[in-house]
mmCIF file of C-alpha atoms and ligand atoms in Angstrom:
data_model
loop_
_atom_site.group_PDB
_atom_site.id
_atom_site.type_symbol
_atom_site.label_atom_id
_atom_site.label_comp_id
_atom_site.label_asym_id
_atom_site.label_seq_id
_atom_site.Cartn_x
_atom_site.Cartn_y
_atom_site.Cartn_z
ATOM 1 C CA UNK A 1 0.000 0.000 0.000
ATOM 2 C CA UNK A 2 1.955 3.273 -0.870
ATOM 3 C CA UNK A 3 1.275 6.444 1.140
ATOM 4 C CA UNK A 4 -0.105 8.827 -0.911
ATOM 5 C CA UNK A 5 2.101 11.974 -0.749
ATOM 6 C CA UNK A 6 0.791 15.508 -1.577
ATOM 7 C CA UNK A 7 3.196 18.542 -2.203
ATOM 8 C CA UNK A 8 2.829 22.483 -2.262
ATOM 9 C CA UNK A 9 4.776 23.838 -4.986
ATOM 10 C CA UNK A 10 4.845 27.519 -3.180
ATOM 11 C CA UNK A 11 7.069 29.006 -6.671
ATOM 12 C CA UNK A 12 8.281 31.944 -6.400
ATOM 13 C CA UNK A 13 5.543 33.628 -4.145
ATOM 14 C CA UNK A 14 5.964 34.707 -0.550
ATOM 15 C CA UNK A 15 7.738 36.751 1.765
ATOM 16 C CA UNK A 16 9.535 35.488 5.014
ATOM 17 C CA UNK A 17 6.512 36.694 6.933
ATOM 18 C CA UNK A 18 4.057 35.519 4.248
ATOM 19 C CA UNK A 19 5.249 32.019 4.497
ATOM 20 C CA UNK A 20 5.377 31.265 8.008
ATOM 21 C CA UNK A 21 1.612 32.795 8.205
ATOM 22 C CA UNK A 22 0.829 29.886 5.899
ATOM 23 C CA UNK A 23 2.239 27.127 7.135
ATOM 24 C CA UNK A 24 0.531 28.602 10.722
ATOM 25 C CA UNK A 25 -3.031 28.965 9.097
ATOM 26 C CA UNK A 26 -1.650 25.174 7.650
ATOM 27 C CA UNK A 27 -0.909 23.678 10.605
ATOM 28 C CA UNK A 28 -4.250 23.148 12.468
ATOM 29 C CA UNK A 29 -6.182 21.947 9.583
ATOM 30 C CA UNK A 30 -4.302 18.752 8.977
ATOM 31 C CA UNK A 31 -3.204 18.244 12.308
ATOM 32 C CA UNK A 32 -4.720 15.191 12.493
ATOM 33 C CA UNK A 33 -3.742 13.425 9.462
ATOM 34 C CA UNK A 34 -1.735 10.793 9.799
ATOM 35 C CA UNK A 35 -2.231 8.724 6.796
ATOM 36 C CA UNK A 36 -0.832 11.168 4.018
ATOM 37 C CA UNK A 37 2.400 12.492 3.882
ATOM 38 C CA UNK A 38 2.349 16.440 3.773
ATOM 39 C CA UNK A 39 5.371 18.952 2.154
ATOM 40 C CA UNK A 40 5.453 22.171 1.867
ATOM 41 C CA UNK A 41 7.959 23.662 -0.785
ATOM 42 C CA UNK A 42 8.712 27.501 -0.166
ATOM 43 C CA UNK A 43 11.203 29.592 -1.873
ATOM 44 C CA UNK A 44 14.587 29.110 -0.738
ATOM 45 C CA UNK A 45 15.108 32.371 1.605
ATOM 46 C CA UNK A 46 11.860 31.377 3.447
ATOM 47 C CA UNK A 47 13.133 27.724 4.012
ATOM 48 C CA UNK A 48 14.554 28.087 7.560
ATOM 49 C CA UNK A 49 12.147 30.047 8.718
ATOM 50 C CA UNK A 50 9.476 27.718 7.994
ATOM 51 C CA UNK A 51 11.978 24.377 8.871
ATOM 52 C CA UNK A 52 11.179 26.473 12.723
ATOM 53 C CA UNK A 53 7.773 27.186 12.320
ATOM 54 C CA UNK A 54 7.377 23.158 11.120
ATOM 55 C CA UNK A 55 9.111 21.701 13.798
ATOM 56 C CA UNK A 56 6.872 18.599 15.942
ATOM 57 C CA UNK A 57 4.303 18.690 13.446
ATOM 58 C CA UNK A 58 2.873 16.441 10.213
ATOM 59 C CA UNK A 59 3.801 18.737 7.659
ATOM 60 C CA UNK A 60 7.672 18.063 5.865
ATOM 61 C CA UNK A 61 9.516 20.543 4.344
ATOM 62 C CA UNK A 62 10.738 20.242 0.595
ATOM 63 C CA UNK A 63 12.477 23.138 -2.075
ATOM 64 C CA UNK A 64 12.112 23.836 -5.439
ATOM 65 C CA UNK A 65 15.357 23.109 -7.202
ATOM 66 C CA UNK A 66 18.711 22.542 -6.092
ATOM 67 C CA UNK A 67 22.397 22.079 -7.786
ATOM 68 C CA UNK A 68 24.563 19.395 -8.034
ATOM 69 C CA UNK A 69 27.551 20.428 -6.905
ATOM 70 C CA UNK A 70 28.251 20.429 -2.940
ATOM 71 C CA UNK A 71 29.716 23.478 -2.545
ATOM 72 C CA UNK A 72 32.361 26.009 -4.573
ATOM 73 C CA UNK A 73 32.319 28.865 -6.913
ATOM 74 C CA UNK A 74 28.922 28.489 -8.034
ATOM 75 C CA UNK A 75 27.085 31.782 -7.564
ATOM 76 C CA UNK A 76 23.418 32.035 -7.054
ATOM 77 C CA UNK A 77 22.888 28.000 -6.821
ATOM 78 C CA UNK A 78 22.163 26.293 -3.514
ATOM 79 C CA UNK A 79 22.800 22.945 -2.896
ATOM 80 C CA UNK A 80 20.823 19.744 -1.725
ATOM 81 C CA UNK A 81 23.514 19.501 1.245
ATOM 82 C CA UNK A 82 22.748 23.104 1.925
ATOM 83 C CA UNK A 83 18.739 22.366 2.114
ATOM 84 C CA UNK A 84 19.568 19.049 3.813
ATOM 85 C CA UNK A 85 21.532 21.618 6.767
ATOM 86 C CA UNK A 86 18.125 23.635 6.735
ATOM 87 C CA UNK A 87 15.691 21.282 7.672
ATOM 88 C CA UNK A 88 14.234 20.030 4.301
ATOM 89 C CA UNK A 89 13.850 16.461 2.913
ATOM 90 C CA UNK A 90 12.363 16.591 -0.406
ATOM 91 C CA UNK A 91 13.424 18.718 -3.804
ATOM 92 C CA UNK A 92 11.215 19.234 -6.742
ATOM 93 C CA UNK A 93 13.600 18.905 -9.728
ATOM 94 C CA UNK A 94 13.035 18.949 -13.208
ATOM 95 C CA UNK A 95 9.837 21.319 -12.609
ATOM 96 C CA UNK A 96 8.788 22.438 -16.251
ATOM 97 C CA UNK A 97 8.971 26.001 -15.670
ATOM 98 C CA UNK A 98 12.885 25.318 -15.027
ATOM 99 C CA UNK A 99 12.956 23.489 -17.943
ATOM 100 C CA UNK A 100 10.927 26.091 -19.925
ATOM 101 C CA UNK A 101 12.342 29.440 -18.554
ATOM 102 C CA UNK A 102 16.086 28.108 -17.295
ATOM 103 C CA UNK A 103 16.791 25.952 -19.820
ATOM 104 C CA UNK A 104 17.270 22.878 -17.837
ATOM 105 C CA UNK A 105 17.715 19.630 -19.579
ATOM 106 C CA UNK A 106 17.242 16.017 -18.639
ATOM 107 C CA UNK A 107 21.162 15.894 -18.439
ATOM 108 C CA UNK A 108 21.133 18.257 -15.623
ATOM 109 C CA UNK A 109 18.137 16.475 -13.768
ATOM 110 C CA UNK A 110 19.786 13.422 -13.983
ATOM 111 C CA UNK A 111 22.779 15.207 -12.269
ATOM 112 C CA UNK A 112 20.390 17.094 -9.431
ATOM 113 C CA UNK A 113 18.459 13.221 -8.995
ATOM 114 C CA UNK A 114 21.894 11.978 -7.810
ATOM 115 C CA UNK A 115 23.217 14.653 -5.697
ATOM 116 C CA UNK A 116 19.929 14.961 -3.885
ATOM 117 C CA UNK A 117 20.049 11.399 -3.243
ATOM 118 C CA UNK A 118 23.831 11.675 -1.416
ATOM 119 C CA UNK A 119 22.565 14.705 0.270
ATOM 120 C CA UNK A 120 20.029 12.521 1.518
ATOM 121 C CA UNK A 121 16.219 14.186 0.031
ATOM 122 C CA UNK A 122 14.295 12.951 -1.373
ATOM 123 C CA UNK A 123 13.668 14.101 -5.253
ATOM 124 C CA UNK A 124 10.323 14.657 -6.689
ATOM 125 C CA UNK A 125 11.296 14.584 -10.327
ATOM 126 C CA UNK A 126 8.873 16.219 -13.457
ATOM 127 C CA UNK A 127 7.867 14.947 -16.265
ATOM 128 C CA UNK A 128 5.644 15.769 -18.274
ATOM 129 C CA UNK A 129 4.294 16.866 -22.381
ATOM 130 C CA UNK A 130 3.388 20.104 -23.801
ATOM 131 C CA UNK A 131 0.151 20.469 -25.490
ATOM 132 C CA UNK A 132 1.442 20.222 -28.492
ATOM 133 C CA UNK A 133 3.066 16.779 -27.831
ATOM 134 C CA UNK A 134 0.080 15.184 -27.019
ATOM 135 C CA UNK A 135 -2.014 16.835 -29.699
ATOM 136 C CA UNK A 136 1.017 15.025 -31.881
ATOM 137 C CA UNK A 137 0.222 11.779 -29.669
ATOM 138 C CA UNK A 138 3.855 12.381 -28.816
ATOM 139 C CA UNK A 139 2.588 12.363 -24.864
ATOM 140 C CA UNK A 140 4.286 8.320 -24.103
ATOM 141 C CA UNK A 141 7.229 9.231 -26.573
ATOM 142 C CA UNK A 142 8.296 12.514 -24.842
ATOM 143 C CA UNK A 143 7.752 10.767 -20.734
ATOM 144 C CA UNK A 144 9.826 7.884 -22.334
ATOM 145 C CA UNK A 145 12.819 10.062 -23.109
ATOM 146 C CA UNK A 146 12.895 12.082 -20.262
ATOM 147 C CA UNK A 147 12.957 8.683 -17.907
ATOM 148 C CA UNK A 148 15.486 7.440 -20.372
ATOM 149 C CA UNK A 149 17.571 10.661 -20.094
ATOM 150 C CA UNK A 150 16.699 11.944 -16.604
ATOM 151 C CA UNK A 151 16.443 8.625 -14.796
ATOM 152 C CA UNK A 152 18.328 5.632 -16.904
ATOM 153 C CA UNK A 153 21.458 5.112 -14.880
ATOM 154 C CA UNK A 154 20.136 5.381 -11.697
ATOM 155 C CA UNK A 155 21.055 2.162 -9.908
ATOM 156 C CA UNK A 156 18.056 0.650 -8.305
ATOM 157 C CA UNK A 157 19.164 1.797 -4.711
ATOM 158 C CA UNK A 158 18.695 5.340 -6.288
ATOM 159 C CA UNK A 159 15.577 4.820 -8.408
ATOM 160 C CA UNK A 160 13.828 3.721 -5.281
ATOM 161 C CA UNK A 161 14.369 6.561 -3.208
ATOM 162 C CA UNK A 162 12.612 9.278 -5.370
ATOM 163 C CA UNK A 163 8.984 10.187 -6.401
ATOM 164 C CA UNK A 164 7.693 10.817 -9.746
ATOM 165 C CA UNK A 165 5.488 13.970 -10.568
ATOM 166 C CA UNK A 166 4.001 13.470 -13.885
ATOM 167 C CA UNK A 167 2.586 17.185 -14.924
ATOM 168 C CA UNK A 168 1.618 17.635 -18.235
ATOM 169 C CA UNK A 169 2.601 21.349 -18.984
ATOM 170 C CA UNK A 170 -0.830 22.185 -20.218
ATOM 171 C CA UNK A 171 -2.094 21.804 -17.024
ATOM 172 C CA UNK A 172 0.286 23.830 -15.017
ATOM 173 C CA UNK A 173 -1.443 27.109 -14.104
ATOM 174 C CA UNK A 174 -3.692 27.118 -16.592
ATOM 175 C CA UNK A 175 -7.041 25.883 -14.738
ATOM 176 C CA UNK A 176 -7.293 23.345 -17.471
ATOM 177 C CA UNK A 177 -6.598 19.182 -15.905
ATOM 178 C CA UNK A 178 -6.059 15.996 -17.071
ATOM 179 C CA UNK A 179 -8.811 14.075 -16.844
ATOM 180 C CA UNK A 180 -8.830 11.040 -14.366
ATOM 181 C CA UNK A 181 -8.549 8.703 -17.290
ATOM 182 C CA UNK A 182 -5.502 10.820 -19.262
ATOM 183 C CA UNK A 183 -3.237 11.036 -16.313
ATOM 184 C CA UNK A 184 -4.032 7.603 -15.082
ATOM 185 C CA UNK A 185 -2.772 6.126 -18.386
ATOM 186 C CA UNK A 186 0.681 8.061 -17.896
ATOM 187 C CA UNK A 187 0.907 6.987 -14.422
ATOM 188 C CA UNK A 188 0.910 3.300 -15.798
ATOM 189 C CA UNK A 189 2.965 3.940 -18.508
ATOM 190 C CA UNK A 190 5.693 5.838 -15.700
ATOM 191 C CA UNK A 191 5.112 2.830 -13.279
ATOM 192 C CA UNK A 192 5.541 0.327 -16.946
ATOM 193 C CA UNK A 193 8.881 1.752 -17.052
ATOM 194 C CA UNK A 194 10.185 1.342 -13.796
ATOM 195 C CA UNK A 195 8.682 -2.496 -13.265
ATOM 196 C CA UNK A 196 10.838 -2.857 -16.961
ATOM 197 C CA UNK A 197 13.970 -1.077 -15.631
ATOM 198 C CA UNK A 198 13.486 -2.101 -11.869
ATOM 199 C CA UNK A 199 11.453 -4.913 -11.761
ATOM 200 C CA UNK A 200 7.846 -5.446 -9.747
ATOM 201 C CA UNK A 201 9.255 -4.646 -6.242
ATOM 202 C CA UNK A 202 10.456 -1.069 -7.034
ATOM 203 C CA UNK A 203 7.627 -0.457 -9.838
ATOM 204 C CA UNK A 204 5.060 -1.322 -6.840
ATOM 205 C CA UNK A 205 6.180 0.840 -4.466
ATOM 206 C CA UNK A 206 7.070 3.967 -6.805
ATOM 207 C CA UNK A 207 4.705 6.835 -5.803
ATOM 208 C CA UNK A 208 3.889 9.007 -8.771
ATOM 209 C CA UNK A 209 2.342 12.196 -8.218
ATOM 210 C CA UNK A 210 0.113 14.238 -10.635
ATOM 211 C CA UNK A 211 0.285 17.726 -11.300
ATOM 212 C CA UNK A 212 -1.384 20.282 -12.648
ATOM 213 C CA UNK A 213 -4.311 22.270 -11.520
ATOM 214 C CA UNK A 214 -5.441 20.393 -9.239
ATOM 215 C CA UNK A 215 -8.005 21.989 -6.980
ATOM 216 C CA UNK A 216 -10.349 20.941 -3.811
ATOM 217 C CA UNK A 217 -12.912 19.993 -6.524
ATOM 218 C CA UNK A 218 -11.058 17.569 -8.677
ATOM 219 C CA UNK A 219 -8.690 16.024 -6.010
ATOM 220 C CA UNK A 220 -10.471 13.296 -4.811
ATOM 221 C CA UNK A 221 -11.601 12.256 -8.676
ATOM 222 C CA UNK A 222 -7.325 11.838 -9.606
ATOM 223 C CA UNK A 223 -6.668 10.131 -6.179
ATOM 224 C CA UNK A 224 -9.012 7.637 -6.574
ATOM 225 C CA UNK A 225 -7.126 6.559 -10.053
ATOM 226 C CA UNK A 226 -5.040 3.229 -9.046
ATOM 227 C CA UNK A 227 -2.022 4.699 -10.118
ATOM 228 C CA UNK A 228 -2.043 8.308 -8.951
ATOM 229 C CA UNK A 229 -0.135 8.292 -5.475
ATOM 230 C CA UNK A 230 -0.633 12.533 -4.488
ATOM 231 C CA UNK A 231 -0.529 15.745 -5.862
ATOM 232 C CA UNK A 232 2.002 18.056 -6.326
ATOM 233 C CA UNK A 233 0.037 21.150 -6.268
ATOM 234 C CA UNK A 234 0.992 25.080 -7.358
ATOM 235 C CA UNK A 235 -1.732 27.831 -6.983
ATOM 236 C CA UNK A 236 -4.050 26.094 -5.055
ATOM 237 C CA UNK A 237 -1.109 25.434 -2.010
ATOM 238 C CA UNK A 238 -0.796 28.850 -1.471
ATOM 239 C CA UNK A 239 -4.645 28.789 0.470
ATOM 240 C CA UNK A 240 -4.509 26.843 3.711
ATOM 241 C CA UNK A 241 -7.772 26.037 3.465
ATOM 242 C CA UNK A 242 -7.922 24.551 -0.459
ATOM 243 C CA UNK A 243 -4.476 22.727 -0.108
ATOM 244 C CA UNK A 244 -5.673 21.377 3.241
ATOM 245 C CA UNK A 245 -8.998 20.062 1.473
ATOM 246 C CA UNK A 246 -6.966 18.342 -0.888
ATOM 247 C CA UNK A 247 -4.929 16.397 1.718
ATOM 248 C CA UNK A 248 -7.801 15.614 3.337
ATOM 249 C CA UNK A 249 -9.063 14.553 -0.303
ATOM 250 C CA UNK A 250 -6.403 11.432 -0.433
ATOM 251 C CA UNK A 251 -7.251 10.321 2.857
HETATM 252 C C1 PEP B 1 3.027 23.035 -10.208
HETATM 253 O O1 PEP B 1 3.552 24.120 -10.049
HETATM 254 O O2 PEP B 1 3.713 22.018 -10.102
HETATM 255 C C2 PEP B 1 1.609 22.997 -10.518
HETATM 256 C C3 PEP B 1 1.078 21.832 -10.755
HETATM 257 O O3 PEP B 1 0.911 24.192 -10.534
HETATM 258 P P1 PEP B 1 -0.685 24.397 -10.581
HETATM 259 O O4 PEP B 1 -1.271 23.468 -9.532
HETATM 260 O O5 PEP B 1 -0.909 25.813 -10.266
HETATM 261 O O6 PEP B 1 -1.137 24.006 -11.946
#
């Protein structure tokens, strides 16, 4: 039975102060759930703040991106030891607005996957098509190569220590989901590949998230799917109240 997990991509919104009156407001509302694992993913320089504010209760902490490197002359990057020294234990990586807007390639997830896994996080890796991939029925062809690419070489220690986050772009932000039915079919076709690369053990116990738009009112519709294991969720995690619905959704 795999614990469904359910994220809050914060992006790039909130101040210090903003955040921690979140995760506050947060708090009490899903205080008593104990069957769903909860993250939180804030920008970087409210990430301490909120590793406090988090402290003794249900809700984990995760980031948005990190780099590969440990440390050195690498200005402006952070890296997953330095979020691992802060208090998180998840990283979204591959998200497709890095991809889209910072040019980030599968080469460099599969680089992030494996230093996030030394650091000791956990990595919730993106996939994911763009509308005009699957209006090209391109939508298996395009998740292929970016598991190929971003994910191959992993040994199977690695490959069983991170979470999948299939988000087809078209969804991201724009109100519009996948139905039940179209992001249950990836989610097979992600847990396909990692019973063929990993075998049944690892394939079973793979949670793969879905993302994009998901709100209080279509949650409970995508976690019922049998291979849709959470949410990572952006505009709706920014509400206590609609991201805490949602938890309570996969319950
Ligand atoms: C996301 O940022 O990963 C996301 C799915 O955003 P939204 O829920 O706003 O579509």
């Amino acid at each position: 039975m795999r614990k469904k997990v359910i994220a809050g991509n914060w992006k790039m919104h909130n101040l210090v102060s903003e955040s921690l009156a979140l995760v506050r407001a947060l708090k009490p509302l899903v205080a008593d759930v104990k069957e769903v694992e909860i993250v939180v993913c804030p920008v970087y320089t409210s990430l301490y703040a909120v590793a406090s504010e988090l402290g003794g209760s249900n809700i984990k902490l995760g980031a948005q991106d990190c780099f590969w490197e440990e440390k050195g002359a690498f200005t402006g990057e952070v890296s997953a030891w330095m979020l691992k020294d802060v208090g998180a234990e998840f990283v979204i990586i591959g998200h497709s607005e890095r991809r889209q807007y910072f040019c980030e390639t599968d080469e460099w997830v599969n680089k992030k996957v494996k230093s996030a896994i030394r650091a000791g996080l956990t990595p919730i890796v993106c996939v994911g098509e763009k509308l005009e991939e699957r209006e090209a029925n391109r939508t298996f062809e395009v998740v292929r190569a970016q598991l190929d690419n971003g994910l191959g070489d992993l040994s199977p220690e690695e490959a069983g220590r991170i979470i999948i986050a299939y988000e087809p772009v078209w969804a991201i932000g724009t109100g519009r989901t996948a139905t039940p039915q179209q992001a249950q079919e990836v989610h097979a076709f992600i847990r396909g590949w990692f019973r063929e690369k990993f075998g049944d053990s690892l394939a079973d116990a793979l949670r793969i998230q879905y993302g994009g738009s998901v709100k209080p009112d279509n949650a409970r519709d995508l976690l019922s799917q049998e291979d849709i294991d959470g949410a990572l969720v952006g505009g709706a995690s920014l509400k206590a109240d609609a991201f805490a619905e949602i938890v309570k959704s996969a319950l």
